[in-house]
Every structure is written in C-alpha cells, then in structure tokens.
C-alpha cells in the first residue's frame, strides 16, 4: 500500500468512527500527496467536504452542513460507482439521503458510512 492509499484508508477509518475533523485532515493529507496528478483531486475534495459536513452537523451547524454536503455530492458526481476501493454510488446515495433528512428538519440525522468495495 502506497502512502496515498494509506492516507485514504486512514480517512475512511476515521470517518466511519465518527472522527470527522480528523477524517478531513487525512483527506487533505492525501490531496497533498497527489503532486502533479490531479485527476482524483475532486474525489478527495468530495470526501473531505463530506467529513466537514458531518463535523459541522455534530457542532449543530445545520446550514453549514447542508452547504458542505451539496459540495461533496458535486465533487463526487463525476466518479464511477466504484472508485479507489470505495462503494461510491452507495456513499453518494447516503449523502443525498442525509441532505434530505436535514432539509426535512429531522431531529436525528445519522452520518453515513463509507463502504469498501470488494
């Protein structure tokens, strides 16, 4: 496993544990490892923004969470359903459902999980 894959794996693990600020940091570190190949820049940015959204949600900042969820979905949209070992279709669907629950003024919104393909 190279350093980039290790940072992604760490980010996914932290996200799934609910450590969203730390997941954001891991995704940012992964982005910094991309160097000149920026073909996955938006993918990592989407995961980063999903992390920030859930961090904001935990702080009760619903409006900011919605903003970051929309951005996450925009950045993740162009990528295939399975990308870098992640079930991206399911994750996008879970983010969309989370955004809908926030829009419906739900009293409880459970953050999604990032599922691994394979």
Short mmCIF file of C-alpha atoms in Angstrom, two decimals:
data_model
loop_
_atom_site.label_atom_id
_atom_site.label_comp_id
_atom_site.label_asym_id
_atom_site.label_seq_id
_atom_site.Cartn_x
_atom_site.Cartn_y
_atom_site.Cartn_z
CA UNK A 1 0.00 0.00 0.00
CA UNK A 2 1.47 3.35 -1.02
CA UNK A 3 1.30 6.50 1.10
CA UNK A 4 -1.69 7.90 -0.80
CA UNK A 5 -3.70 4.70 -0.34
CA UNK A 6 -2.71 4.64 3.33
CA UNK A 7 -4.00 8.20 3.83
CA UNK A 8 -7.27 7.33 2.09
CA UNK A 9 -7.67 4.21 4.25
CA UNK A 10 -6.99 6.27 7.37
CA UNK A 11 -9.52 8.90 6.29
CA UNK A 12 -12.18 6.25 5.67
CA UNK A 13 -11.49 4.62 9.03
CA UNK A 14 -11.71 7.95 10.87
CA UNK A 15 -14.89 8.92 9.01
CA UNK A 16 -16.56 5.63 9.88
CA UNK A 17 -15.58 6.08 13.55
CA UNK A 18 -17.25 9.48 13.57
CA UNK A 19 -13.97 11.36 13.87
CA UNK A 20 -14.90 13.78 11.13
CA UNK A 21 -12.39 16.55 11.79
CA UNK A 22 -9.57 14.02 11.76
CA UNK A 23 -11.00 12.39 8.60
CA UNK A 24 -10.95 15.81 6.96
CA UNK A 25 -7.27 16.19 7.89
CA UNK A 26 -6.42 12.74 6.46
CA UNK A 27 -8.19 13.56 3.17
CA UNK A 28 -6.31 16.85 3.00
CA UNK A 29 -3.03 14.99 3.54
CA UNK A 30 -3.99 12.59 0.73
CA UNK A 31 -4.68 15.54 -1.58
CA UNK A 32 -1.24 16.92 -0.81
CA UNK A 33 0.28 13.63 -1.98
CA UNK A 34 -1.30 13.90 -5.45
CA UNK A 35 1.56 16.07 -6.70
CA UNK A 36 1.09 16.68 -10.43
CA UNK A 37 -1.63 14.04 -10.97
CA UNK A 38 -4.77 15.93 -10.02
CA UNK A 39 -7.20 13.54 -11.74
CA UNK A 40 -8.55 12.47 -8.31
CA UNK A 41 -8.40 15.93 -6.73
CA UNK A 42 -12.21 16.36 -6.77
CA UNK A 43 -12.69 12.82 -5.40
CA UNK A 44 -10.63 13.61 -2.32
CA UNK A 45 -12.21 17.04 -2.07
CA UNK A 46 -15.64 15.40 -2.08
CA UNK A 47 -14.67 13.06 0.75
CA UNK A 48 -13.12 15.99 2.61
CA UNK A 49 -16.30 18.06 2.25
CA UNK A 50 -18.44 15.11 3.44
CA UNK A 51 -16.20 14.94 6.51
CA UNK A 52 -16.54 18.67 7.13
CA UNK A 53 -20.32 18.45 6.70
CA UNK A 54 -20.63 15.81 9.37
CA UNK A 55 -18.24 17.67 11.67
CA UNK A 56 -20.41 20.78 11.29
CA UNK A 57 -23.52 18.72 11.90
CA UNK A 58 -22.02 17.44 15.14
CA UNK A 59 -21.49 21.07 16.15
CA UNK A 60 -25.14 21.85 15.39
CA UNK A 61 -24.29 23.95 12.34
CA UNK A 62 -27.01 22.55 10.09
CA UNK A 63 -26.87 25.28 7.44
CA UNK A 64 -23.11 24.82 7.02
CA UNK A 65 -23.54 21.03 6.98
CA UNK A 66 -26.03 21.33 4.10
CA UNK A 67 -23.62 23.55 2.16
CA UNK A 68 -20.77 21.05 2.55
CA UNK A 69 -22.99 18.05 1.71
CA UNK A 70 -24.07 19.70 -1.54
CA UNK A 71 -20.43 20.43 -2.39
CA UNK A 72 -19.40 16.85 -1.55
CA UNK A 73 -22.05 15.47 -3.89
CA UNK A 74 -20.98 17.86 -6.67
CA UNK A 75 -17.33 16.85 -6.38
CA UNK A 76 -18.08 13.10 -6.18
CA UNK A 77 -20.64 13.07 -9.02
CA UNK A 78 -18.25 12.52 -11.97
CA UNK A 79 -16.57 9.45 -10.49
CA UNK A 80 -17.64 5.85 -11.21
CA UNK A 81 -19.75 3.83 -8.80
CA UNK A 82 -16.62 2.05 -7.55
CA UNK A 83 -13.58 4.24 -7.18
CA UNK A 84 -10.32 3.67 -5.29
CA UNK A 85 -11.90 0.74 -3.46
CA UNK A 86 -14.93 2.69 -2.24
CA UNK A 87 -18.58 1.96 -2.99
CA UNK A 88 -19.10 5.48 -4.21
CA UNK A 89 -22.65 5.01 -5.56
CA UNK A 90 -23.82 3.92 -2.12
CA UNK A 91 -21.94 6.74 -0.41
CA UNK A 92 -23.42 9.37 -2.74
CA UNK A 93 -26.86 7.90 -2.11
CA UNK A 94 -26.30 8.04 1.66
CA UNK A 95 -25.12 11.66 1.45
CA UNK A 96 -28.19 12.54 -0.63
CA UNK A 97 -30.45 10.89 1.98
CA UNK A 98 -28.61 12.73 4.77
CA UNK A 99 -29.14 16.04 2.95
CA UNK A 100 -32.85 15.24 2.51
CA UNK A 101 -33.23 14.46 6.22
CA UNK A 102 -31.58 17.78 7.07
CA UNK A 103 -33.96 19.53 4.70
CA UNK A 104 -36.96 17.90 6.38
CA UNK A 105 -35.88 19.23 9.79
CA UNK A 106 -35.32 15.69 11.09
CA UNK A 107 -34.45 15.65 14.77
CA UNK A 108 -31.88 12.89 14.35
CA UNK A 109 -29.53 12.52 11.39
CA UNK A 110 -27.15 9.59 11.46
CA UNK A 111 -23.98 10.14 9.46
CA UNK A 112 -23.41 7.67 6.63
CA UNK A 113 -20.57 5.19 6.47
CA UNK A 114 -18.05 4.79 3.67
CA UNK A 115 -18.26 1.20 2.46
CA UNK A 116 -15.33 -0.52 0.83
CA UNK A 117 -15.82 -2.42 -2.41
CA UNK A 118 -14.51 -5.81 -2.86
#
